[in-house]
């Protein structure tokens, strides 16, 4: 068994420890207990940025590359982790309320760069037990009875036979401070970094692959696999190269033969909106939309709450806040009250200014791609809110999809999605209502709507179509061949060719059931 630790101590003690590592020494070395089955433990620590800078001054900056542990999973392994981190008990910085949900994207990060191994996960309420051939991810106060090193954030404890890994347990130190956030390290009142659960999990999953700490082997490289948590939150080229040296690189998708860009159809989605109950944590309103085409598109996004009260809606969101994010998660813009932002005059002249000063709005010119608007209540307030996206230009690029995730209630708290089709011809769409799919990876959400029902209405309120389970309706074959069929048989979908005008999709639960759901609409025309 090898125990590697990098501890928080005084500044001089930490620098001395760093020099010991760089010289090739190990703080503790224990004898191997069994020649056939080896057990290894690797750890990630918190270290003051001051120490990192001090070491940086004293060391050369020669980059040499990744370091391997000498063990790996057999080629073609599907490694399933039992995610037992549980609920956070509060709303984390990134809006999550579940440690499992916050950490899970780390699995995909490694999965996307290797060919001969798949990382998967299940949500489980379980404790870790070494030697049971179950790969467990939990918070723990000890490492199977051993104390965590001072400043240790997490450890990966793996077992191997004949240089093949047979089990890997990842234990997060329950005594450390964790949150979930993107961007540079954040620091607590003590002056020490707050552990970002996702970047720590990415690091530990690297150990589970068979990667070691480069910085503890006389090397100075930019890598998430270094033993000290840092501002790096994603895999570096060095991390990727190390993983691919063991498991190969994915086969690149062949570049398709270029074809002429089709002329856009004579109609398009000119406005997309969703009304639902806005909660906190995982129950905030999350609206995604896609800008399609070769040109940028200028849009206005707004979030309404108080205005809905004038239409007879009760329990409205009194003070909504709006965020606009790129597909990478980077924040493009935020707004609380539209009149106080720098875009107030533009919003006013657009014709889509909210009628209440507590409601937010944003104008943005966006390149083709996927975007997300998040609506939450000020000070975690809750209530019924509405998010809308409007086109502000007439360029050939267009809105081609909207998807909104939130809580489906009953009565006025059902989810209502609105669509406006502009142009001179009809538009073919598929509209879906998803619930059970959200409980499966990569979402792994709890409290999902078990059986959503979907209705499509015209502007007069007339019912145009309805569906409960997509696979048993008359459109099952068409939905399947569209490429957008829901993953779960209990989910709903409707394909419709609609003339220009206003339309509404309503999502509710069978027998007035409630839960987290997603409604989306895709443009099926070229």
Coordinates of N, CA and C in Angstrom, one line a residue, residues 64-168:
X64 N 7.5 18.2 -18.4 CA 8.0 16.9 -18.9 C 6.8 15.9 -19.2
X65 N 5.7 16.1 -18.6 CA 4.6 15.2 -19.0 C 3.9 14.4 -17.9
X66 N 2.9 13.7 -18.2 CA 2.1 13.0 -17.2 C 2.9 11.8 -16.6
X67 N 2.3 11.3 -15.5 CA 2.9 10.2 -14.8 C 1.9 9.1 -14.6
X68 N 2.3 7.9 -14.8 CA 1.3 6.7 -14.7 C 1.6 6.0 -13.4
X69 N 0.5 5.4 -12.8 CA 0.6 4.6 -11.6 C 1.2 3.2 -11.9
X70 N 1.1 2.8 -13.2 CA 1.6 1.4 -13.6 C 0.5 0.4 -13.5
X71 N -0.8 0.9 -13.3 CA -1.9 0.0 -13.3 C -3.0 0.6 -14.2
X72 N -3.9 -0.2 -14.7 CA -5.0 0.4 -15.5 C -6.1 -0.6 -15.6
X73 N -7.3 -0.2 -16.0 CA -8.4 -1.1 -16.2 C -8.2 -1.9 -17.5
X74 N -8.7 -3.1 -17.5 CA -8.6 -3.9 -18.8 C -9.3 -3.2 -19.9
X75 N -8.8 -3.3 -21.1 CA -9.3 -2.6 -22.3 C -10.8 -3.0 -22.5
X76 N -11.6 -2.0 -22.7 CA -13.0 -2.2 -23.0 C -13.9 -2.2 -21.7
X77 N -13.3 -1.9 -20.6 CA -14.0 -1.9 -19.3 C -15.1 -0.8 -19.3
X78 N -16.2 -1.2 -18.7 CA -17.3 -0.2 -18.3 C -17.2 -0.1 -16.8
X79 N -16.8 1.1 -16.4 CA -16.5 1.3 -14.9 C -17.7 2.1 -14.4
X80 N -18.5 1.5 -13.6 CA -19.7 2.1 -13.0 C -19.4 2.6 -11.6
X81 N -19.6 3.8 -11.3 CA -19.5 4.4 -9.9 C -20.8 4.5 -9.3
X82 N -20.9 4.0 -8.0 CA -22.1 4.2 -7.2 C -22.0 5.6 -6.5
X83 N -22.8 6.6 -7.0 CA -22.7 7.9 -6.5 C -23.5 8.1 -5.2
X84 N -22.8 8.2 -4.1 CA -23.5 8.3 -2.8 C -23.2 9.5 -2.1
X85 N -22.9 10.6 -2.8 CA -22.5 11.9 -2.1 C -23.7 12.5 -1.5
X86 N -24.9 12.3 -2.1 CA -26.2 12.7 -1.5 C -26.5 14.2 -1.7
X87 N -27.6 14.7 -1.0 CA -28.0 16.1 -1.2 C -27.0 17.0 -0.5
X88 N -26.9 18.2 -1.0 CA -26.0 19.2 -0.4 C -26.6 19.8 0.9
X89 N -28.0 19.8 1.0 CA -28.6 20.4 2.1 C -28.7 21.9 2.0
X90 N -28.3 22.5 0.9 CA -28.3 23.9 0.6 C -28.2 24.1 -0.9
X91 N -28.3 25.3 -1.3 CA -28.1 25.6 -2.7 C -26.6 26.0 -2.9
X92 N -26.0 25.2 -3.8 CA -24.5 25.5 -4.0 C -24.4 26.7 -4.9
X93 N -23.1 27.2 -5.1 CA -22.9 28.4 -5.8 C -23.4 28.3 -7.2
X94 N -23.2 27.1 -7.9 CA -23.7 26.9 -9.3 C -25.1 26.6 -9.4
X95 N -25.9 26.6 -8.3 CA -27.3 26.4 -8.3 C -27.8 25.0 -8.0
X96 N -26.8 24.0 -8.0 CA -27.2 22.6 -7.7 C -27.5 22.5 -6.2
X97 N -28.3 21.5 -5.9 CA -28.6 21.2 -4.5 C -28.2 19.7 -4.2
X98 N -27.7 19.0 -5.2 CA -27.2 17.7 -5.0 C -25.7 17.6 -5.3
X99 N -24.9 17.0 -4.4 CA -23.5 16.8 -4.7 C -23.3 15.9 -5.9
X100 N -24.2 14.8 -6.0 CA -24.0 13.9 -7.1 C -24.2 14.6 -8.5
X101 N -25.2 15.5 -8.6 CA -25.5 16.2 -9.8 C -24.4 17.2 -10.1
X102 N -23.9 17.8 -9.1 CA -22.8 18.8 -9.3 C -21.5 18.1 -9.7
X103 N -21.2 16.9 -9.3 CA -20.0 16.3 -9.6 C -20.0 15.4 -10.8
X104 N -21.2 14.9 -11.2 CA -21.3 14.0 -12.3 C -20.7 14.4 -13.7
X105 N -20.7 15.7 -14.1 CA -20.1 16.0 -15.4 C -18.6 15.6 -15.4
X106 N -17.9 15.4 -14.3 CA -16.5 15.0 -14.3 C -16.4 13.6 -15.0
X107 N -17.4 12.8 -14.9 CA -17.3 11.5 -15.6 C -17.3 11.6 -17.1
X108 N -18.1 12.5 -17.6 CA -18.1 12.8 -19.0 C -16.8 13.4 -19.5
X109 N -16.2 14.2 -18.7 CA -15.0 14.9 -19.1 C -13.9 13.9 -19.5
X110 N -13.8 12.8 -18.7 CA -12.8 11.8 -19.0 C -13.3 10.9 -20.1
X111 N -14.6 10.6 -20.1 CA -15.2 9.7 -21.1 C -15.0 10.2 -22.5
X112 N -15.0 11.5 -22.7 CA -14.9 12.1 -24.0 C -13.6 12.0 -24.6
X113 N -12.5 11.7 -23.8 CA -11.2 11.7 -24.4 C -10.5 10.4 -24.5
X114 N -11.2 9.3 -24.0 CA -10.6 8.0 -24.1 C -11.5 7.0 -25.0
X115 N -10.9 6.0 -25.5 CA -11.7 5.1 -26.4 C -12.0 3.7 -25.8
X116 N -11.1 3.2 -25.0 CA -11.2 1.8 -24.6 C -11.7 1.7 -23.1
X117 N -12.4 2.7 -22.7 CA -13.0 2.6 -21.3 C -14.2 3.5 -21.3
X118 N -15.2 3.1 -20.6 CA -16.4 4.0 -20.4 C -16.7 4.2 -18.9
X119 N -16.8 5.4 -18.5 CA -17.2 5.7 -17.1 C -18.7 5.9 -17.1
X120 N -19.4 5.2 -16.2 CA -20.9 5.4 -16.0 C -21.1 5.6 -14.5
X121 N -22.4 5.9 -14.2 CA -22.7 6.1 -12.7 C -24.1 5.7 -12.5
X122 N -24.4 5.4 -11.2 CA -25.7 5.2 -10.7 C -25.8 6.0 -9.4
X123 N -26.9 6.5 -9.1 CA -27.1 7.2 -7.8 C -27.5 6.1 -6.8
X124 N -26.8 6.1 -5.7 CA -27.0 5.0 -4.6 C -26.8 5.6 -3.3
X125 N -27.6 5.2 -2.3 CA -27.3 5.5 -0.9 C -26.5 4.4 -0.3
X126 N -25.3 4.5 -0.3 CA -24.4 3.4 0.1 C -23.2 3.9 0.9
X127 N -22.6 3.0 1.6 CA -21.3 3.3 2.2 C -20.2 2.6 1.5
X128 N -19.0 3.1 1.5 CA -17.9 2.5 0.8 C -17.3 1.3 1.6
X129 N -16.9 0.2 0.9 CA -16.3 -0.9 1.5 C -15.2 -1.4 0.5
X130 N -14.0 -1.4 1.0 CA -12.9 -1.8 0.1 C -12.9 -3.3 0.0
X131 N -12.7 -3.8 -1.3 CA -12.6 -5.2 -1.5 C -13.9 -5.9 -2.0
X132 N -15.0 -5.1 -2.2 CA -16.2 -5.7 -2.6 C -16.4 -5.6 -4.1
X133 N -15.4 -5.1 -4.8 CA -15.5 -4.9 -6.3 C -16.6 -3.9 -6.7
X134 N -17.0 -3.0 -5.8 CA -18.0 -2.0 -6.1 C -17.3 -0.7 -6.0
X135 N -17.4 0.1 -7.1 CA -16.7 1.4 -7.1 C -17.6 2.5 -6.5
X136 N -17.3 3.0 -5.4 CA -18.2 3.9 -4.6 C -17.6 5.3 -4.5
X137 N -18.5 6.3 -4.5 CA -18.1 7.7 -4.3 C -18.9 8.2 -3.2
X138 N -18.2 8.5 -2.1 CA -19.0 9.0 -0.9 C -18.1 10.0 -0.1
X139 N -18.8 10.7 0.8 CA -18.1 11.5 1.8 C -17.8 10.5 3.0
X140 N -16.6 10.8 3.6 CA -16.2 9.9 4.7 C -15.3 10.7 5.7
X141 N -15.3 10.2 6.9 CA -14.5 10.9 7.9 C -13.1 10.2 8.0
X142 N -13.0 9.0 7.4 CA -11.7 8.3 7.4 C -11.5 7.6 6.1
X143 N -10.3 7.1 5.8 CA -10.0 6.4 4.7 C -10.0 4.9 5.1
X144 N -11.1 4.3 5.2 CA -11.3 2.9 5.7 C -10.5 2.7 7.0
X145 N -10.8 3.7 7.9 CA -10.2 3.6 9.2 C -8.9 4.4 9.4
X146 N -8.3 4.8 8.4 CA -7.1 5.6 8.5 C -7.5 7.1 8.4
X147 N -6.8 7.9 9.1 CA -7.1 9.4 9.1 C -6.7 10.0 7.8
X148 N -7.5 10.9 7.4 CA -7.1 11.8 6.2 C -5.9 12.6 6.6
X149 N -5.1 12.9 5.6 CA -4.0 13.8 5.9 C -4.5 15.2 6.1
X150 N -3.8 16.0 6.8 CA -4.2 17.4 7.1 C -4.3 18.1 5.7
X151 N -5.4 18.7 5.4 CA -5.6 19.4 4.2 C -6.0 18.6 3.0
X152 N -6.2 17.2 3.2 CA -6.6 16.4 2.2 C -8.1 16.5 1.8
X153 N -8.3 16.8 0.5 CA -9.7 17.0 0.1 C -10.4 15.6 -0.2
X154 N -9.7 14.7 -0.9 CA -10.2 13.4 -1.3 C -9.1 12.4 -1.6
X155 N -9.5 11.2 -1.5 CA -8.5 10.1 -1.9 C -9.2 9.1 -2.8
X156 N -8.4 8.5 -3.7 CA -8.9 7.4 -4.5 C -8.1 6.2 -4.0
X157 N -8.9 5.2 -3.6 CA -8.3 4.0 -3.0 C -8.6 2.8 -4.0
X158 N -7.6 2.4 -4.7 CA -7.9 1.3 -5.7 C -7.2 0.0 -5.4
X159 N -7.8 -1.0 -5.9 CA -7.2 -2.4 -5.8 C -6.9 -2.9 -7.2
X160 N -5.8 -3.6 -7.3 CA -5.4 -4.1 -8.6 C -4.8 -5.5 -8.5
X161 N -5.0 -6.3 -9.5 CA -4.4 -7.6 -9.6 C -3.7 -7.8 -10.9
X162 N -2.4 -8.1 -10.9 CA -1.6 -8.3 -12.1 C -1.7 -7.0 -13.0
X163 N -1.6 -5.9 -12.3 CA -1.5 -4.6 -12.9 C -2.9 -4.2 -13.6
X164 N -3.9 -4.9 -13.3 CA -5.3 -4.5 -13.8 C -6.1 -4.0 -12.6
X165 N -6.7 -2.8 -12.7 CA -7.5 -2.3 -11.6 C -8.8 -3.1 -11.6
X166 N -9.2 -3.5 -10.3 CA -10.4 -4.3 -10.2 C -11.5 -3.5 -9.4
X167 N -11.0 -2.4 -8.7 CA -12.0 -1.6 -7.9 C -11.3 -0.3 -7.6
X168 N -12.2 0.7 -7.6 CA -11.7 2.1 -7.2 C -12.8 2.8 -6.4

